[in-house]
Amino acid sequence: MESATVTASRRYPLEREIRVGLCGCGVIGEGVVTTLLRHADIIGERVGAPVRLVAVADKDPARLDIVRAQDPNIALLDDAFEITKRDDVDIVVELIGGIEVADRLVRAALDAKKHVVTANKALLAERGAALFALAKANGCDLYFEAAVAGAIPVIRVIRESLAGDRIRSVRGIINGTSNYILSRMANEGAAFANALKAAQEAGFAEADPTLDVTGGDAGHKLALIAALAFGARVLPSEIPTEGIEEVDPRDIQYARKFGYAIRPLAVAEHLEDDVLDLRVHPALVPLTDSLAHVDGALNAVAIQGEMVGPSFLSGLGAGASPTATSVAGDIIDIARNSLAGGPVRTWHLPSERDQKIQPIADLSSRYYLRFSVRDQSGVLAALSGKLGDSGISIDQLVQDHEGGDAGTASIALLTHHAREGDVRDSLRAIESTHFTTAPTQLIRIVE
Ligand code: HSE
């Protein structure tokens, strides 16, 4: 493997070198070390000056041993804050994750006039406005391509390539772990827990995988997408969010019969009058839609712009090497900015707008509903009658028997468009009757 020392001995058009300090050497951090060392030659050529990893900090000595084995010239530290104090560091890469300590670390780096690259979507979704303001005040760059959809350059595309267009909607699969789990359940009949374990072993999942399967991770990413696409200042807690834990293998099978796949979706749409439709939930996606064929840990983002029409990006949204490549891209961009003498190209959050998030009860959508009912005469008529009472019209319906329970049946149906509040009211009325045997499954259809 080529080391940073070799890079430093090359000749470059620019005399300065750009020095990087890495905070956090877990799955992604180790990928960043490998990328910066293995690709030192091409990175240097593309920047016009060497980009050198000078220091790595991690509390776990075993992780530092792995770095030492790759390049003994890199300073190894157990305290990430030491990196922000070093005179020989120009760019601090924050990969420690979490919010409180990471917040202090990024602030310390910016206050020390160091540029920052982070993959921390939770931090930016919760505290981004203050951190971008601090970066600007200090004349520093704060880059975060790796925070959303791993290797897919979704931040750059929205922030730069499509900056001249008015974005109408962004729909995507932006959590690899959830997509991996649903894909394994669909393709191999895997149990939820086994598929999650495999995703963790492959390095896709967050340190706390609850964030993946409950939709929290996708909510963080969607808040960042909404900020870039619509200038929205929205906290993840304001985004209606549901995880994939309640998706049953039966739902995947019924969906397929109806011509749909179930995918973990994040939706951001600019409705009229500055109302935003933002939501994260599993969704039935027609098999004719490209999103239905984004399998495994792959992510995909479909963007609809006023002028550009539809764009579709897909790629690896999680894992060490893809995510590390996005970190390296940010380092290269900042290095170019620095060598060009600035000014920094920190993006500007638009001033606060009076935008509202549509309450989920007001959503107009088609729905997949699966009822567990007694297998008795009159039940189907009563059920469709109750739906009809709330103005909910059935589009397609199948009925079969649930495995095991004699005397019960499953009724799975797709509705025509309906207001979600009305659907929920109707389900409450249906569940209060004597003929339901378990809570009803509701999954939104996105098409
Ligand atoms: N846990 C995340 C995922 C990693 O599964 O997509 C990338 O943010």
Tab-separated table of C-alpha atoms and ligand atoms in Angstrom:
chain	number	residue	atom	x	y	z
A	1	MET	CA	0.000	0.000	0.000
A	2	GLU	CA	1.220	3.488	-0.830
A	3	SER	CA	1.831	5.641	2.216
A	4	ALA	CA	1.412	9.350	2.861
A	5	THR	CA	5.210	9.649	3.099
A	6	VAL	CA	5.504	8.686	-0.562
A	7	THR	CA	2.897	11.316	-1.421
A	8	ALA	CA	4.845	14.037	0.337
A	9	SER	CA	7.885	13.287	-1.812
A	10	ARG	CA	5.986	13.789	-5.078
A	11	ARG	CA	6.112	17.094	-6.926
A	12	TYR	CA	2.908	19.113	-7.077
A	13	PRO	CA	2.156	22.460	-8.739
A	14	LEU	CA	1.173	23.995	-5.394
A	15	GLU	CA	3.702	24.228	-2.604
A	16	ARG	CA	1.394	23.974	0.374
A	17	GLU	CA	0.128	20.700	1.689
A	18	ILE	CA	-3.292	20.151	3.212
A	19	ARG	CA	-3.252	18.344	6.533
A	20	VAL	CA	-6.105	16.290	7.882
A	21	GLY	CA	-6.896	15.205	11.443
A	22	LEU	CA	-9.407	12.406	11.927
A	23	CYS	CA	-11.587	12.162	15.039
A	24	GLY	CA	-13.149	8.727	15.437
A	25	CYS	CA	-11.778	5.623	13.780
A	26	GLY	CA	-14.739	3.238	13.747
A	27	VAL	CA	-16.147	1.619	10.625
A	28	ILE	CA	-16.217	4.831	8.548
A	29	GLY	CA	-13.061	6.293	10.100
A	30	GLU	CA	-11.050	3.225	9.198
A	31	GLY	CA	-12.417	3.535	5.662
A	32	VAL	CA	-11.258	7.165	5.545
A	33	VAL	CA	-7.744	6.217	6.675
A	34	THR	CA	-7.545	3.550	3.979
A	35	THR	CA	-8.929	5.874	1.284
A	36	LEU	CA	-6.589	8.768	2.107
A	37	LEU	CA	-3.551	6.482	2.164
A	38	ARG	CA	-4.390	4.210	-0.755
A	39	HIS	CA	-5.519	7.052	-3.009
A	40	ALA	CA	-2.992	9.632	-1.829
A	41	ASP	CA	-1.528	9.849	-5.334
A	42	ILE	CA	-4.745	10.592	-7.202
A	43	ILE	CA	-6.068	12.852	-4.447
A	44	GLY	CA	-2.830	14.868	-4.533
A	45	GLU	CA	-2.963	15.105	-8.317
A	46	ARG	CA	-6.562	16.247	-8.295
A	47	VAL	CA	-5.952	18.866	-5.620
A	48	GLY	CA	-2.591	19.979	-7.004
A	49	ALA	CA	-0.933	19.536	-3.607
A	50	PRO	CA	-0.470	16.664	-1.179
A	51	VAL	CA	-3.322	15.914	1.188
A	52	ARG	CA	-1.816	14.258	4.241
A	53	LEU	CA	-3.450	12.482	7.152
A	54	VAL	CA	-1.374	13.729	10.076
A	55	ALA	CA	-3.325	12.636	13.147
A	56	VAL	CA	-6.035	10.191	14.194
A	57	ALA	CA	-7.836	10.139	17.536
A	58	ASP	CA	-9.870	7.336	19.037
A	59	LYS	CA	-10.445	6.087	22.559
A	60	ASP	CA	-9.938	2.468	21.465
A	61	PRO	CA	-6.183	1.634	21.241
A	62	ALA	CA	-6.929	-1.387	19.057
A	63	ARG	CA	-8.327	0.924	16.366
A	64	LEU	CA	-5.218	3.100	16.569
A	65	ASP	CA	-3.046	-0.009	16.181
A	66	ILE	CA	-4.726	-0.633	12.821
A	67	VAL	CA	-3.818	2.918	11.732
A	68	ARG	CA	-0.233	2.517	12.958
A	69	ALA	CA	0.109	-0.654	10.912
A	70	GLN	CA	-0.884	1.298	7.790
A	71	ASP	CA	1.335	4.324	8.358
A	72	PRO	CA	3.630	4.743	11.365
A	73	ASN	CA	4.035	8.484	10.657
A	74	ILE	CA	0.467	9.368	11.658
A	75	ALA	CA	0.167	10.819	15.175
A	76	LEU	CA	-2.179	8.702	17.288
A	77	LEU	CA	-4.189	10.262	20.113
A	78	ASP	CA	-6.853	9.114	22.541
A	79	ASP	CA	-8.524	12.540	22.821
A	80	ALA	CA	-10.299	13.942	19.764
A	81	PHE	CA	-10.164	17.483	21.159
A	82	GLU	CA	-6.341	17.359	20.876
A	83	ILE	CA	-6.791	17.228	17.092
A	84	THR	CA	-8.579	20.589	17.120
A	85	LYS	CA	-5.608	22.148	18.968
A	86	ARG	CA	-2.912	20.978	16.584
A	87	ASP	CA	-1.206	23.586	14.434
A	88	ASP	CA	-0.470	20.969	11.796
A	89	VAL	CA	-4.165	20.237	11.081
A	90	ASP	CA	-6.138	22.234	8.484
A	91	ILE	CA	-9.215	20.012	8.183
A	92	VAL	CA	-10.861	18.171	11.081
A	93	VAL	CA	-12.933	15.126	10.135
A	94	GLU	CA	-15.581	14.394	12.771
A	95	LEU	CA	-16.663	10.763	12.773
A	96	ILE	CA	-17.305	10.182	16.463
A	97	GLY	CA	-21.094	10.362	16.025
A	98	GLY	CA	-23.674	11.291	18.650
A	99	ILE	CA	-24.665	14.867	19.392
A	100	GLU	CA	-23.309	16.452	22.564
A	101	VAL	CA	-19.595	15.638	22.345
A	102	ALA	CA	-19.601	15.924	18.552
A	103	ASP	CA	-21.201	19.369	18.850
A	104	ARG	CA	-18.453	20.544	21.216
A	105	LEU	CA	-15.800	19.014	18.996
A	106	VAL	CA	-17.056	20.676	15.804
A	107	ARG	CA	-17.355	23.999	17.628
A	108	ALA	CA	-13.817	23.663	18.993
A	109	ALA	CA	-12.513	22.933	15.487
A	110	LEU	CA	-14.362	25.872	13.915
A	111	ASP	CA	-13.289	28.223	16.724
A	112	ALA	CA	-9.720	27.129	16.015
A	113	LYS	CA	-10.342	28.173	12.359
A	114	LYS	CA	-10.205	24.647	11.051
A	115	HIS	CA	-12.474	23.414	8.300
A	116	VAL	CA	-14.716	20.513	9.235
A	117	VAL	CA	-15.998	17.452	7.398
A	118	THR	CA	-18.627	15.417	9.183
A	119	ALA	CA	-20.865	12.444	8.438
A	120	ASN	CA	-23.001	13.263	11.454
A	121	LYS	CA	-26.583	13.694	10.244
A	122	ALA	CA	-28.033	13.673	13.747
A	123	LEU	CA	-25.808	16.577	14.788
A	124	LEU	CA	-26.534	18.673	11.695
A	125	ALA	CA	-30.256	17.911	11.682
A	126	GLU	CA	-30.536	19.039	15.315
A	127	ARG	CA	-27.930	21.817	15.496
A	128	GLY	CA	-27.012	22.569	11.873
A	129	ALA	CA	-28.219	26.178	11.762
A	130	ALA	CA	-25.967	27.227	14.668
A	131	LEU	CA	-22.980	25.258	13.372
A	132	PHE	CA	-23.210	26.664	9.838
A	133	ALA	CA	-23.452	30.159	11.315
A	134	LEU	CA	-20.335	29.464	13.395
A	135	ALA	CA	-18.484	28.121	10.346
A	136	LYS	CA	-19.373	31.244	8.406
A	137	ALA	CA	-18.334	33.544	11.253
A	138	ASN	CA	-14.953	31.799	11.391
A	139	GLY	CA	-14.450	31.752	7.622
A	140	CYS	CA	-14.453	27.961	7.603
A	141	ASP	CA	-16.033	25.260	5.478
A	142	LEU	CA	-18.387	22.719	7.030
A	143	TYR	CA	-19.040	19.841	4.614
A	144	PHE	CA	-21.321	16.850	5.099
A	145	GLU	CA	-21.809	14.824	1.927
A	146	ALA	CA	-21.338	11.551	3.834
A	147	ALA	CA	-24.203	12.416	6.186
A	148	VAL	CA	-26.861	11.590	3.581
A	149	ALA	CA	-27.002	8.432	1.457
A	150	GLY	CA	-23.355	7.356	1.819
A	151	ALA	CA	-21.620	7.409	-1.537
A	152	ILE	CA	-24.482	9.013	-3.472
A	153	PRO	CA	-23.638	12.685	-4.069
A	154	VAL	CA	-27.125	13.860	-3.149
A	155	ILE	CA	-25.958	16.909	-1.165
A	156	ARG	CA	-23.775	18.169	-4.017
A	157	VAL	CA	-26.455	17.530	-6.609
A	158	ILE	CA	-29.130	19.489	-4.726
A	159	ARG	CA	-26.792	22.187	-3.422
A	160	GLU	CA	-24.815	22.754	-6.615
A	161	SER	CA	-25.967	20.967	-9.761
A	162	LEU	CA	-29.664	21.754	-9.249
A	163	ALA	CA	-29.148	25.030	-7.389
A	164	GLY	CA	-30.761	26.907	-10.270
A	165	ASP	CA	-33.968	24.921	-10.161
A	166	ARG	CA	-36.983	24.891	-7.906
A	167	ILE	CA	-37.152	21.434	-6.351
A	168	ARG	CA	-40.660	20.011	-6.233
A	169	SER	CA	-40.045	16.727	-4.480
A	170	VAL	CA	-37.390	14.366	-3.230
A	171	ARG	CA	-38.284	10.764	-2.559
A	172	GLY	CA	-35.793	8.248	-1.483
A	173	ILE	CA	-34.582	5.149	0.210
A	174	ILE	CA	-32.048	6.749	2.524
A	175	ASN	CA	-31.527	4.117	5.185
A	176	GLY	CA	-29.520	1.157	3.954
A	177	THR	CA	-30.123	-0.973	7.029
A	178	SER	CA	-33.928	-0.812	6.710
A	179	ASN	CA	-33.779	-1.493	3.004
A	180	TYR	CA	-31.424	-4.418	3.588
A	181	ILE	CA	-33.791	-5.897	6.187
A	182	LEU	CA	-36.918	-5.551	4.046
A	183	SER	CA	-35.062	-6.920	1.005
A	184	ARG	CA	-33.841	-9.996	2.923
A	185	MET	CA	-37.359	-10.541	4.277
A	186	ALA	CA	-38.794	-10.279	0.758
A	187	ASN	CA	-36.167	-12.220	-1.179
A	188	GLU	CA	-35.155	-14.941	1.286
A	189	GLY	CA	-37.943	-14.968	3.829
A	190	ALA	CA	-35.359	-13.936	6.462
A	191	ALA	CA	-36.551	-13.095	9.956
A	192	PHE	CA	-36.306	-9.423	10.947
A	193	ALA	CA	-33.751	-10.069	13.735
A	194	ASN	CA	-31.413	-12.139	11.527
A	195	ALA	CA	-31.489	-9.569	8.745
A	196	LEU	CA	-30.713	-6.777	11.237
A	197	LYS	CA	-27.786	-8.759	12.641
A	198	ALA	CA	-26.384	-9.255	9.130
A	199	ALA	CA	-26.721	-5.503	8.445
A	200	GLN	CA	-24.844	-4.731	11.658
A	201	GLU	CA	-22.075	-7.187	10.794
A	202	ALA	CA	-21.736	-5.615	7.349
A	203	GLY	CA	-21.232	-2.198	8.990
A	204	PHE	CA	-24.398	-0.575	7.586
A	205	ALA	CA	-26.203	0.000	10.875
A	206	GLU	CA	-25.759	2.913	13.267
A	207	ALA	CA	-24.052	2.285	16.636
A	208	ASP	CA	-27.611	2.203	17.976
A	209	PRO	CA	-29.555	0.353	15.236
A	210	THR	CA	-32.831	1.529	16.772
A	211	LEU	CA	-32.242	4.739	14.824
A	212	ASP	CA	-32.193	2.750	11.588
A	213	VAL	CA	-35.260	0.567	12.065
A	214	THR	CA	-37.465	3.227	13.682
A	215	GLY	CA	-36.873	5.696	10.845
A	216	GLY	CA	-34.900	8.122	13.051
A	217	ASP	CA	-31.786	7.989	10.883
A	218	ALA	CA	-33.805	8.644	7.720
A	219	GLY	CA	-35.585	11.493	9.549
A	220	HIS	CA	-32.234	13.171	10.276
A	221	LYS	CA	-31.252	12.860	6.625
A	222	LEU	CA	-34.635	14.108	5.411
A	223	ALA	CA	-34.336	17.216	7.596
A	224	LEU	CA	-31.041	17.997	5.828
A	225	ILE	CA	-32.542	17.323	2.398
A	226	ALA	CA	-35.499	19.600	3.206
A	227	ALA	CA	-33.104	22.354	4.284
A	228	LEU	CA	-31.179	22.132	1.025
A	229	ALA	CA	-34.118	21.579	-1.305
A	230	PHE	CA	-36.681	23.927	0.232
A	231	GLY	CA	-34.749	26.120	2.672
A	232	ALA	CA	-36.778	24.472	5.417
A	233	ARG	CA	-35.672	24.728	9.000
A	234	VAL	CA	-37.213	21.608	10.356
A	235	LEU	CA	-36.273	19.473	13.322
A	236	PRO	CA	-36.387	15.678	12.953
A	237	SER	CA	-38.979	15.528	15.756
A	238	GLU	CA	-41.372	17.538	13.539
A	239	ILE	CA	-41.252	14.962	10.729
A	240	PRO	CA	-43.953	12.253	10.881
A	241	THR	CA	-41.818	9.125	11.194
A	242	GLU	CA	-42.564	5.408	11.301
A	243	GLY	CA	-40.086	2.547	11.248
A	244	ILE	CA	-40.149	-0.829	9.567
A	245	GLU	CA	-40.540	-2.932	12.742
A	246	GLU	CA	-44.234	-3.600	12.182
A	247	VAL	CA	-43.888	-4.773	8.593
A	248	ASP	CA	-44.922	-8.429	8.535
A	249	PRO	CA	-43.772	-10.947	5.898
A	250	ARG	CA	-47.476	-11.309	5.010
A	251	ASP	CA	-47.578	-7.627	4.044
A	252	ILE	CA	-44.644	-8.116	1.693
A	253	GLN	CA	-46.443	-11.090	0.074
A	254	TYR	CA	-49.780	-9.288	-0.270
A	255	ALA	CA	-48.042	-6.204	-1.655
A	256	ARG	CA	-46.390	-8.346	-4.318
A	257	LYS	CA	-49.769	-9.856	-5.280
A	258	PHE	CA	-51.073	-6.321	-5.774
A	259	GLY	CA	-47.997	-5.379	-7.875
A	260	TYR	CA	-45.982	-3.484	-5.255
A	261	ALA	CA	-42.780	-3.781	-3.207
A	262	ILE	CA	-42.456	-2.475	0.346
A	263	ARG	CA	-39.589	-0.015	0.738
A	264	PRO	CA	-38.448	2.261	3.583
A	265	LEU	CA	-39.215	5.665	2.084
A	266	ALA	CA	-38.472	9.253	2.954
A	267	VAL	CA	-40.648	11.815	1.187
A	268	ALA	CA	-40.170	15.571	0.929
A	269	GLU	CA	-42.602	17.457	-1.257
A	270	HIS	CA	-43.268	21.138	-1.654
A	271	LEU	CA	-47.047	21.530	-1.691
A	272	GLU	CA	-48.875	24.774	-2.335
A	273	ASP	CA	-48.751	27.800	-0.015
A	274	ASP	CA	-45.394	26.897	1.536
A	275	VAL	CA	-46.719	23.672	3.031
A	276	LEU	CA	-44.246	20.795	3.069
A	277	ASP	CA	-45.165	17.141	2.994
A	278	LEU	CA	-42.327	15.501	4.933
A	279	ARG	CA	-42.535	11.923	6.148
A	280	VAL	CA	-40.582	8.752	6.747
A	281	HIS	CA	-42.337	5.383	6.688
A	282	PRO	CA	-42.433	2.020	4.954
A	283	ALA	CA	-44.420	2.357	1.740
A	284	LEU	CA	-45.891	0.265	-1.033
A	285	VAL	CA	-44.087	1.300	-4.216
A	286	PRO	CA	-45.369	0.067	-7.617
A	287	LEU	CA	-43.130	-2.572	-9.193
A	288	THR	CA	-43.023	-0.301	-12.250
A	289	ASP	CA	-41.182	2.373	-10.194
A	290	SER	CA	-37.359	2.289	-10.117
A	291	LEU	CA	-37.424	2.681	-6.322
A	292	ALA	CA	-39.067	-0.766	-6.071
A	293	HIS	CA	-35.912	-2.349	-7.531
A	294	VAL	CA	-33.399	-0.677	-5.229
A	295	ASP	CA	-32.393	-3.755	-3.270
A	296	GLY	CA	-30.271	-4.615	-0.256
A	297	ALA	CA	-28.232	-1.815	1.332
A	298	LEU	CA	-28.554	0.308	-1.795
A	299	ASN	CA	-29.999	3.789	-1.413
A	300	ALA	CA	-31.718	5.832	-4.097
A	301	VAL	CA	-33.024	9.357	-4.365
A	302	ALA	CA	-35.557	10.519	-6.964
A	303	ILE	CA	-35.609	14.296	-7.375
A	304	GLN	CA	-38.272	16.194	-9.269
A	305	GLY	CA	-37.387	19.730	-10.290
A	306	GLU	CA	-39.484	22.383	-12.009
A	307	MET	CA	-37.032	22.791	-14.899
A	308	VAL	CA	-35.003	19.578	-14.872
A	309	GLY	CA	-37.914	17.164	-14.456
A	310	PRO	CA	-37.028	13.824	-12.886
A	311	SER	CA	-33.526	12.768	-11.785
A	312	PHE	CA	-32.676	9.461	-10.194
A	313	LEU	CA	-29.534	8.732	-8.196
A	314	SER	CA	-28.695	5.383	-6.685
A	315	GLY	CA	-25.741	3.713	-5.055
A	316	LEU	CA	-24.339	2.366	-1.826
A	317	GLY	CA	-25.793	4.394	1.008
A	318	ALA	CA	-23.947	2.805	3.883
A	319	GLY	CA	-20.768	0.942	4.691
A	320	ALA	CA	-17.135	1.931	5.183
A	321	SER	CA	-15.715	2.432	1.689
A	322	PRO	CA	-18.682	4.191	0.019
A	323	THR	CA	-19.159	6.579	2.937
A	324	ALA	CA	-15.412	7.190	3.235
A	325	THR	CA	-15.329	8.146	-0.445
A	326	SER	CA	-17.840	10.919	0.233
A	327	VAL	CA	-15.700	12.115	3.157
A	328	ALA	CA	-12.652	12.136	0.877
A	329	GLY	CA	-14.597	14.112	-1.752
A	330	ASP	CA	-15.402	16.749	0.852
A	331	ILE	CA	-11.763	16.908	1.975
A	332	ILE	CA	-10.701	17.415	-1.643
A	333	ASP	CA	-13.281	20.170	-2.177
A	334	ILE	CA	-12.157	21.995	0.961
A	335	ALA	CA	-8.498	21.548	-0.010
A	336	ARG	CA	-9.237	23.156	-3.375
A	337	ASN	CA	-11.095	26.018	-1.683
A	338	SER	CA	-8.208	26.590	0.726
A	339	LEU	CA	-5.559	26.518	-1.959
A	340	ALA	CA	-7.598	28.906	-4.091
A	341	GLY	CA	-7.379	31.311	-1.174
A	342	GLY	CA	-11.098	31.202	-0.350
A	343	PRO	CA	-13.507	32.705	0.300
A	344	VAL	CA	-15.064	29.550	1.631
A	345	ARG	CA	-18.098	28.229	-0.160
A	346	THR	CA	-20.134	27.497	2.945
A	347	TRP	CA	-23.742	27.179	1.821
A	348	HIS	CA	-26.156	29.643	3.265
A	349	LEU	CA	-29.322	28.591	4.987
A	350	PRO	CA	-32.065	30.878	3.706
A	351	SER	CA	-33.620	33.134	6.290
A	352	GLU	CA	-36.490	31.564	8.213
A	353	ARG	CA	-39.656	31.113	6.196
A	354	ASP	CA	-43.168	30.586	7.269
A	355	GLN	CA	-43.249	26.986	6.096
A	356	LYS	CA	-45.537	24.438	7.671
A	357	ILE	CA	-45.345	20.686	7.694
A	358	GLN	CA	-48.572	19.052	6.612
A	359	PRO	CA	-50.082	17.077	9.520
A	360	ILE	CA	-50.134	13.413	8.593
A	361	ALA	CA	-53.907	13.323	9.243
A	362	ASP	CA	-54.327	15.680	6.250
A	363	LEU	CA	-52.321	13.485	3.883
A	364	SER	CA	-54.224	12.390	0.803
A	365	SER	CA	-52.930	8.991	-0.216
A	366	ARG	CA	-53.889	5.488	-1.238
A	367	TYR	CA	-53.516	2.923	1.536
A	368	TYR	CA	-52.799	-0.762	1.969
A	369	LEU	CA	-54.849	-2.154	4.857
A	370	ARG	CA	-54.656	-5.666	6.289
A	371	PHE	CA	-57.448	-6.703	8.639
A	372	SER	CA	-57.449	-9.731	10.913
A	373	VAL	CA	-61.088	-10.765	11.275
A	374	ARG	CA	-63.358	-13.618	12.277
A	375	ASP	CA	-64.203	-15.801	9.302
A	376	GLN	CA	-67.975	-15.384	9.586
A	377	SER	CA	-70.802	-14.402	7.311
A	378	GLY	CA	-71.434	-10.690	7.100
A	379	VAL	CA	-67.936	-9.646	8.171
A	380	LEU	CA	-66.760	-8.489	4.747
A	381	ALA	CA	-69.985	-6.559	4.199
A	382	ALA	CA	-69.716	-4.920	7.634
A	383	LEU	CA	-66.088	-4.009	7.064
A	384	SER	CA	-66.633	-2.433	3.649
A	385	GLY	CA	-69.729	-0.709	5.058
A	386	LYS	CA	-67.681	0.923	7.831
A	387	LEU	CA	-65.048	2.051	5.321
A	388	GLY	CA	-67.800	3.397	3.093
A	389	ASP	CA	-69.288	5.322	6.029
A	390	SER	CA	-66.028	7.335	6.157
A	391	GLY	CA	-65.987	7.837	2.391
A	392	ILE	CA	-63.190	5.297	1.845
A	393	SER	CA	-63.482	3.394	-1.382
A	394	ILE	CA	-61.879	-0.024	-1.989
A	395	ASP	CA	-59.787	-0.487	-5.119
A	396	GLN	CA	-58.600	-4.133	-4.797
A	397	LEU	CA	-59.088	-6.833	-2.177
A	398	VAL	CA	-57.868	-10.338	-1.353
A	399	GLN	CA	-58.902	-12.603	1.478
A	400	ASP	CA	-57.238	-15.738	2.802
A	401	HIS	CA	-56.771	-17.624	6.029
A	402	GLU	CA	-54.112	-16.724	8.541
A	403	GLY	CA	-51.812	-19.658	9.219
A	404	GLY	CA	-52.776	-21.521	12.353
A	405	ASP	CA	-55.780	-19.685	13.722
A	406	ALA	CA	-58.910	-21.577	12.777
A	407	GLY	CA	-61.865	-19.328	12.255
A	408	THR	CA	-59.891	-16.221	11.408
A	409	ALA	CA	-59.120	-14.648	8.061
A	410	SER	CA	-56.892	-11.944	6.636
A	411	ILE	CA	-58.400	-9.331	4.385
A	412	ALA	CA	-55.843	-7.226	2.544
A	413	LEU	CA	-57.027	-4.337	0.415
A	414	LEU	CA	-55.913	-1.226	-1.380
A	415	THR	CA	-57.999	1.905	-1.093
A	416	HIS	CA	-58.521	4.696	-3.557
A	417	HIS	CA	-57.266	8.115	-2.437
A	418	ALA	CA	-58.486	9.083	0.997
A	419	ARG	CA	-57.609	11.531	3.750
A	420	GLU	CA	-55.514	9.741	6.387
A	421	GLY	CA	-57.491	11.166	9.293
A	422	ASP	CA	-60.660	9.627	7.811
A	423	VAL	CA	-58.942	6.273	7.316
A	424	ARG	CA	-57.749	6.256	10.938
A	425	ASP	CA	-61.236	7.162	12.198
A	426	SER	CA	-62.685	4.321	10.181
A	427	LEU	CA	-60.097	1.840	11.486
A	428	ARG	CA	-60.953	2.829	15.058
A	429	ALA	CA	-64.618	2.156	14.337
A	430	ILE	CA	-63.782	-1.191	12.729
A	431	GLU	CA	-61.506	-2.268	15.583
A	432	SER	CA	-64.239	-1.542	18.120
A	433	THR	CA	-66.481	-4.195	16.516
A	434	HIS	CA	-66.598	-7.833	17.582
A	435	PHE	CA	-65.260	-9.157	14.283
A	436	THR	CA	-61.645	-7.934	14.367
A	437	THR	CA	-59.112	-10.199	16.090
A	438	ALA	CA	-55.944	-8.044	15.938
A	439	PRO	CA	-54.964	-4.439	15.163
A	440	THR	CA	-55.158	-3.471	11.488
A	441	GLN	CA	-51.994	-2.953	9.459
A	442	LEU	CA	-51.839	0.340	7.503
A	443	ILE	CA	-49.100	1.097	5.008
A	444	ARG	CA	-49.179	4.132	2.740
A	445	ILE	CA	-48.814	3.752	-1.015
A	446	VAL	CA	-46.374	6.116	-2.703
A	447	GLU	CA	-46.621	6.385	-6.503
B	1	HSE	N1	-27.089	3.458	9.279
B	1	HSE	C1	-27.113	4.161	8.059
B	1	HSE	C2	-27.881	3.338	7.052
B	1	HSE	C3	-25.714	4.415	7.588
B	1	HSE	O1	-28.155	2.162	7.313
B	1	HSE	O2	-28.228	3.855	6.013
B	1	HSE	C4	-25.592	5.540	6.628
B	1	HSE	O3	-26.039	6.741	7.149
